[in-house]
mmCIF file of C-alpha atoms in Angstrom:
data_model
loop_
_atom_site.group_PDB
_atom_site.id
_atom_site.type_symbol
_atom_site.label_atom_id
_atom_site.label_comp_id
_atom_site.label_asym_id
_atom_site.label_seq_id
_atom_site.Cartn_x
_atom_site.Cartn_y
_atom_site.Cartn_z
ATOM 1 C CA MET A 1 -18.397 -35.121 -11.848
ATOM 2 C CA THR A 2 -20.549 -32.134 -12.745
ATOM 3 C CA ILE A 3 -18.931 -29.043 -14.156
ATOM 4 C CA ASP A 4 -19.839 -25.693 -12.627
ATOM 5 C CA TYR A 5 -19.854 -23.353 -15.618
ATOM 6 C CA ILE A 6 -20.350 -20.299 -13.412
ATOM 7 C CA ASP A 7 -17.008 -21.072 -11.693
ATOM 8 C CA PHE A 8 -15.438 -21.587 -15.112
ATOM 9 C CA LEU A 9 -16.650 -18.200 -16.370
ATOM 10 C CA ARG A 10 -15.617 -16.477 -13.118
ATOM 11 C CA ASP A 11 -12.112 -17.973 -13.329
ATOM 12 C CA LEU A 12 -11.828 -17.112 -17.023
ATOM 13 C CA VAL A 13 -12.834 -13.474 -16.477
ATOM 14 C CA ILE A 14 -10.378 -13.132 -13.581
ATOM 15 C CA ASP A 15 -7.576 -14.697 -15.644
ATOM 16 C CA LEU A 16 -8.279 -12.572 -18.729
ATOM 17 C CA LEU A 17 -8.323 -9.405 -16.632
ATOM 18 C CA ALA A 18 -5.083 -10.400 -14.874
ATOM 19 C CA ILE A 19 -3.210 -11.309 -18.078
ATOM 20 C CA TYR A 20 -4.469 -8.123 -19.747
ATOM 21 C CA ILE A 21 -2.962 -6.027 -16.932
ATOM 22 C CA PHE A 22 0.202 -8.161 -16.835
ATOM 23 C CA ALA A 23 0.956 -8.485 -20.558
ATOM 24 C CA PHE A 24 -0.607 -5.415 -22.145
ATOM 25 C CA VAL A 25 -0.706 -2.738 -19.446
ATOM 26 C CA ILE A 26 2.615 -3.532 -17.755
ATOM 27 C CA PHE A 27 4.842 -5.406 -20.244
ATOM 28 C CA TYR A 28 3.791 -3.967 -23.610
ATOM 29 C CA ARG A 29 3.722 -0.346 -22.424
ATOM 30 C CA ARG A 30 7.259 -0.701 -21.059
ATOM 31 C CA TYR A 31 8.904 -2.713 -23.831
ATOM 32 C CA GLY A 32 6.700 -2.398 -26.916
ATOM 33 C CA ASP A 33 7.474 -6.007 -27.865
ATOM 34 C CA ARG A 34 4.328 -7.141 -29.683
ATOM 35 C CA ASP A 35 5.527 -10.720 -30.260
ATOM 36 C CA MET A 36 6.406 -11.302 -26.607
ATOM 37 C CA THR A 37 3.127 -9.707 -25.471
ATOM 38 C CA ILE A 38 1.128 -12.043 -27.703
ATOM 39 C CA MET A 39 3.176 -15.015 -26.511
ATOM 40 C CA LEU A 40 2.520 -14.094 -22.859
ATOM 41 C CA GLY A 41 -1.218 -13.827 -23.514
ATOM 42 C CA LEU A 42 -1.481 -17.039 -25.508
ATOM 43 C CA LEU A 43 0.698 -19.043 -23.144
ATOM 44 C CA ASN A 44 -1.428 -17.906 -20.227
ATOM 45 C CA LEU A 45 -4.678 -18.694 -22.042
ATOM 46 C CA PHE A 46 -3.477 -22.143 -23.102
ATOM 47 C CA LEU A 47 -2.175 -22.957 -19.637
ATOM 48 C CA PHE A 48 -5.394 -21.724 -18.050
ATOM 49 C CA THR A 49 -7.384 -23.997 -20.355
ATOM 50 C CA ILE A 50 -5.212 -26.994 -19.480
ATOM 51 C CA VAL A 51 -5.390 -26.377 -15.727
ATOM 52 C CA ILE A 52 -9.135 -25.672 -15.681
ATOM 53 C CA THR A 53 -9.722 -28.880 -17.649
ATOM 54 C CA MET A 54 -7.582 -30.839 -15.199
ATOM 55 C CA THR A 55 -9.377 -29.423 -12.142
ATOM 56 C CA MET A 56 -12.955 -29.542 -13.434
ATOM 57 C CA THR A 57 -12.959 -32.977 -15.063
ATOM 58 C CA GLU A 58 -11.868 -36.517 -14.273
ATOM 59 C CA PHE A 59 -8.310 -35.959 -15.397
ATOM 60 C CA THR A 60 -6.275 -39.061 -14.612
ATOM 61 C CA LEU A 61 -2.652 -39.179 -13.550
ATOM 62 C CA ALA A 62 -1.721 -40.985 -16.777
ATOM 63 C CA ALA A 63 -3.311 -38.210 -18.832
ATOM 64 C CA GLY A 64 -1.361 -35.673 -16.766
ATOM 65 C CA PHE A 65 1.930 -37.400 -17.504
ATOM 66 C CA ALA A 66 1.044 -37.618 -21.202
ATOM 67 C CA LEU A 67 0.248 -33.903 -21.228
ATOM 68 C CA PHE A 68 3.527 -33.132 -19.461
ATOM 69 C CA ALA A 69 5.422 -35.201 -22.052
ATOM 70 C CA LEU A 70 3.743 -33.312 -24.889
ATOM 71 C CA LEU A 71 4.443 -29.919 -23.302
ATOM 72 C CA SER A 72 8.098 -30.827 -22.747
ATOM 73 C CA ILE A 73 8.543 -31.072 -26.509
ATOM 74 C CA ILE A 74 8.026 -27.308 -26.744
ATOM 75 C CA SER A 75 11.394 -25.649 -26.472
ATOM 76 C CA LEU A 76 12.397 -22.020 -26.200
ATOM 77 C CA ARG A 77 16.098 -22.843 -26.356
ATOM 78 C CA SER A 78 16.392 -21.865 -29.998
ATOM 79 C CA VAL A 79 15.127 -18.349 -29.271
ATOM 80 C CA ALA A 80 17.253 -15.996 -27.196
ATOM 81 C CA ILE A 81 15.088 -14.099 -24.729
ATOM 82 C CA SER A 82 16.198 -11.699 -22.038
ATOM 83 C CA LYS A 83 16.099 -12.302 -18.302
ATOM 84 C CA ILE A 84 13.213 -9.868 -17.993
ATOM 85 C CA GLU A 85 11.250 -11.728 -20.667
ATOM 86 C CA VAL A 86 11.851 -14.993 -18.799
ATOM 87 C CA GLY A 87 10.438 -13.328 -15.680
ATOM 88 C CA TYR A 88 7.345 -12.168 -17.534
ATOM 89 C CA LEU A 89 6.977 -15.625 -19.087
ATOM 90 C CA LEU A 90 7.001 -17.224 -15.631
ATOM 91 C CA GLY A 91 4.497 -14.604 -14.482
ATOM 92 C CA ALA A 92 2.116 -15.495 -17.304
ATOM 93 C CA ILE A 93 2.441 -19.178 -16.404
ATOM 94 C CA THR A 94 1.779 -18.409 -12.737
ATOM 95 C CA LEU A 95 -1.313 -16.343 -13.528
ATOM 96 C CA GLY A 96 -2.667 -19.180 -15.663
ATOM 97 C CA LEU A 97 -2.086 -21.702 -12.884
ATOM 98 C CA VAL A 98 -3.444 -19.562 -10.043
ATOM 99 C CA ASN A 99 -6.565 -18.521 -11.935
ATOM 100 C CA GLY A 100 -7.157 -21.954 -13.438
ATOM 101 C CA ILE A 101 -7.213 -24.109 -10.309
ATOM 102 C CA SER A 102 -10.663 -22.931 -9.215
ATOM 103 C CA ILE A 103 -9.793 -21.363 -5.892
ATOM 104 C CA HIS A 104 -13.135 -20.850 -4.134
ATOM 105 C CA ASP A 105 -11.684 -18.465 -1.568
ATOM 106 C CA TYR A 106 -12.170 -15.270 -3.555
ATOM 107 C CA LEU A 107 -10.070 -13.174 -1.197
ATOM 108 C CA LEU A 108 -7.109 -15.549 -1.600
ATOM 109 C CA LEU A 109 -7.556 -15.538 -5.380
ATOM 110 C CA PHE A 110 -7.693 -11.732 -5.400
ATOM 111 C CA LEU A 111 -4.618 -11.465 -3.167
ATOM 112 C CA CYS A 112 -2.620 -13.889 -5.353
ATOM 113 C CA ASN A 113 -3.393 -11.788 -8.423
ATOM 114 C CA VAL A 114 -2.534 -8.558 -6.580
ATOM 115 C CA VAL A 115 0.800 -10.006 -5.436
ATOM 116 C CA ILE A 116 1.737 -11.136 -8.967
ATOM 117 C CA LEU A 117 0.572 -7.972 -10.747
ATOM 118 C CA GLY A 118 1.660 -5.514 -8.066
ATOM 119 C CA GLY A 119 5.010 -7.247 -7.647
ATOM 120 C CA THR A 120 5.610 -7.096 -11.373
ATOM 121 C CA TRP A 121 4.604 -3.436 -11.536
ATOM 122 C CA VAL A 122 6.944 -2.458 -8.711
ATOM 123 C CA LEU A 123 9.939 -4.710 -9.416
ATOM 124 C CA ASP A 124 10.126 -3.668 -13.061
ATOM 125 C CA ALA A 125 9.552 0.048 -12.359
ATOM 126 C CA LYS A 126 12.120 2.416 -13.807
ATOM 127 C CA TRP A 127 12.085 4.518 -10.610
ATOM 128 C CA LEU A 128 13.119 1.543 -8.455
ATOM 129 C CA MET A 129 16.305 0.565 -10.280
ATOM 130 C CA LYS A 130 18.255 2.316 -13.013
ATOM 131 C CA GLN A 131 18.210 0.553 -16.334
ATOM 132 C CA THR A 132 21.419 -1.052 -17.504
ATOM 133 C CA MET A 133 22.657 -2.775 -20.607
ATOM 134 C CA GLU A 134 25.357 -5.314 -21.264
ATOM 135 C CA VAL A 135 27.863 -4.745 -24.050
ATOM 136 C CA ASP A 136 30.766 -6.700 -25.451
ATOM 137 C CA VAL A 137 33.812 -4.529 -26.066
ATOM 138 C CA THR A 138 37.152 -5.284 -27.700
ATOM 139 C CA LEU A 139 40.065 -3.084 -26.676
ATOM 140 C CA ASP A 140 43.396 -2.996 -28.490
ATOM 141 C CA GLU A 141 46.869 -2.123 -27.245
ATOM 142 C CA ILE A 142 46.393 -4.023 -23.978
ATOM 143 C CA THR A 143 49.084 -5.844 -22.053
ATOM 144 C CA SER A 144 48.637 -8.493 -19.402
ATOM 145 C CA ALA A 145 49.608 -5.862 -16.813
ATOM 146 C CA ASP A 146 46.682 -3.673 -17.977
ATOM 147 C CA LEU A 147 44.257 -6.474 -17.096
ATOM 148 C CA LYS A 148 45.004 -6.003 -13.399
ATOM 149 C CA ASP A 149 43.727 -2.422 -13.412
ATOM 150 C CA ARG A 150 39.938 -2.792 -13.817
ATOM 151 C CA ALA A 151 39.385 0.912 -13.179
ATOM 152 C CA LYS A 152 41.533 1.779 -16.203
ATOM 153 C CA LEU A 153 39.643 -0.742 -18.359
ATOM 154 C CA ALA A 154 36.355 0.754 -17.148
ATOM 155 C CA GLU A 155 37.579 4.247 -18.067
ATOM 156 C CA ARG A 156 38.343 3.112 -21.624
ATOM 157 C CA VAL A 157 34.923 1.467 -21.961
ATOM 158 C CA GLN A 158 33.242 4.614 -20.624
ATOM 159 C CA ALA A 159 35.187 6.744 -23.116
ATOM 160 C CA LEU A 160 33.902 4.517 -25.944
ATOM 161 C CA HIS A 161 30.243 4.514 -24.921
ATOM 162 C CA GLY A 162 29.848 7.710 -22.921
ATOM 163 C CA LEU A 163 27.899 5.905 -20.181
ATOM 164 C CA PRO A 164 28.872 5.070 -16.585
ATOM 165 C CA VAL A 165 30.399 1.587 -16.262
ATOM 166 C CA LEU A 166 29.090 -0.559 -13.400
ATOM 167 C CA TYR A 167 31.060 -3.721 -14.133
ATOM 168 C CA VAL A 168 33.861 -4.903 -16.420
ATOM 169 C CA GLY A 169 34.726 -8.562 -16.887
ATOM 170 C CA VAL A 170 37.530 -10.015 -18.985
ATOM 171 C CA GLU A 171 36.194 -12.608 -21.410
ATOM 172 C CA LYS A 172 39.253 -13.322 -23.552
ATOM 173 C CA PHE A 173 42.771 -11.948 -23.755
ATOM 174 C CA ASN A 174 44.908 -12.303 -26.879
ATOM 175 C CA ALA A 175 48.529 -11.563 -25.904
ATOM 176 C CA LYS A 176 49.782 -11.870 -29.503
ATOM 177 C CA LYS A 177 47.439 -9.175 -30.815
ATOM 178 C CA GLY A 178 47.452 -7.180 -27.606
ATOM 179 C CA SER A 179 43.654 -7.156 -27.439
ATOM 180 C CA VAL A 180 41.060 -8.067 -24.857
ATOM 181 C CA ARG A 181 37.376 -8.874 -25.179
ATOM 182 C CA LEU A 182 35.364 -7.528 -22.252
ATOM 183 C CA SER A 183 31.813 -7.768 -21.099
ATOM 184 C CA ALA A 184 30.625 -4.583 -19.446
ATOM 185 C CA ARG A 185 27.431 -3.431 -17.752
ATOM 186 C CA LEU A 186 26.579 0.209 -18.436
ATOM 187 C CA ARG A 187 24.029 2.346 -16.593
ATOM 188 C CA LEU A 188 21.565 4.099 -18.867
ATOM 189 C CA ASP A 189 20.891 7.566 -17.455
#
């Protein structure tokens, strides 16, 4: 099998441009998280290299399973990352896969990148959805009867934080101490 280095360079340039827009222009400008931005870029670059190697060489099924076994050792479970960061992580993986499989239909390749980058830009736009945050709150002087009135609980949480409360959930109630631990979602204005 002969390797077409022009296709390799084309795919690499497209992938680097896409991950630059995705990780640096969109993610970093919105969140300022340098570590996550670097991780998105490196993960994409490593995945691109793996996929391009698999598609441009005689990569056997056994080698693929061995590679999968090695990659499964890597675990992010010890690091707590947000739902948004998980979304961006999956986006970086997708860009690496799409741009690494040597799609020869340039229009399809362009459209895939536009869908991923444009979708990310729009779905994570501040003008589309108001930003929220989750907080854990402990309230004292609560009875079991107070737990039935969620509006009253929400009022107390709003008085503590000064932000509109979208949701209040009871996590734990301690009848002896008369306290409740709540999880609440607040809208950031």
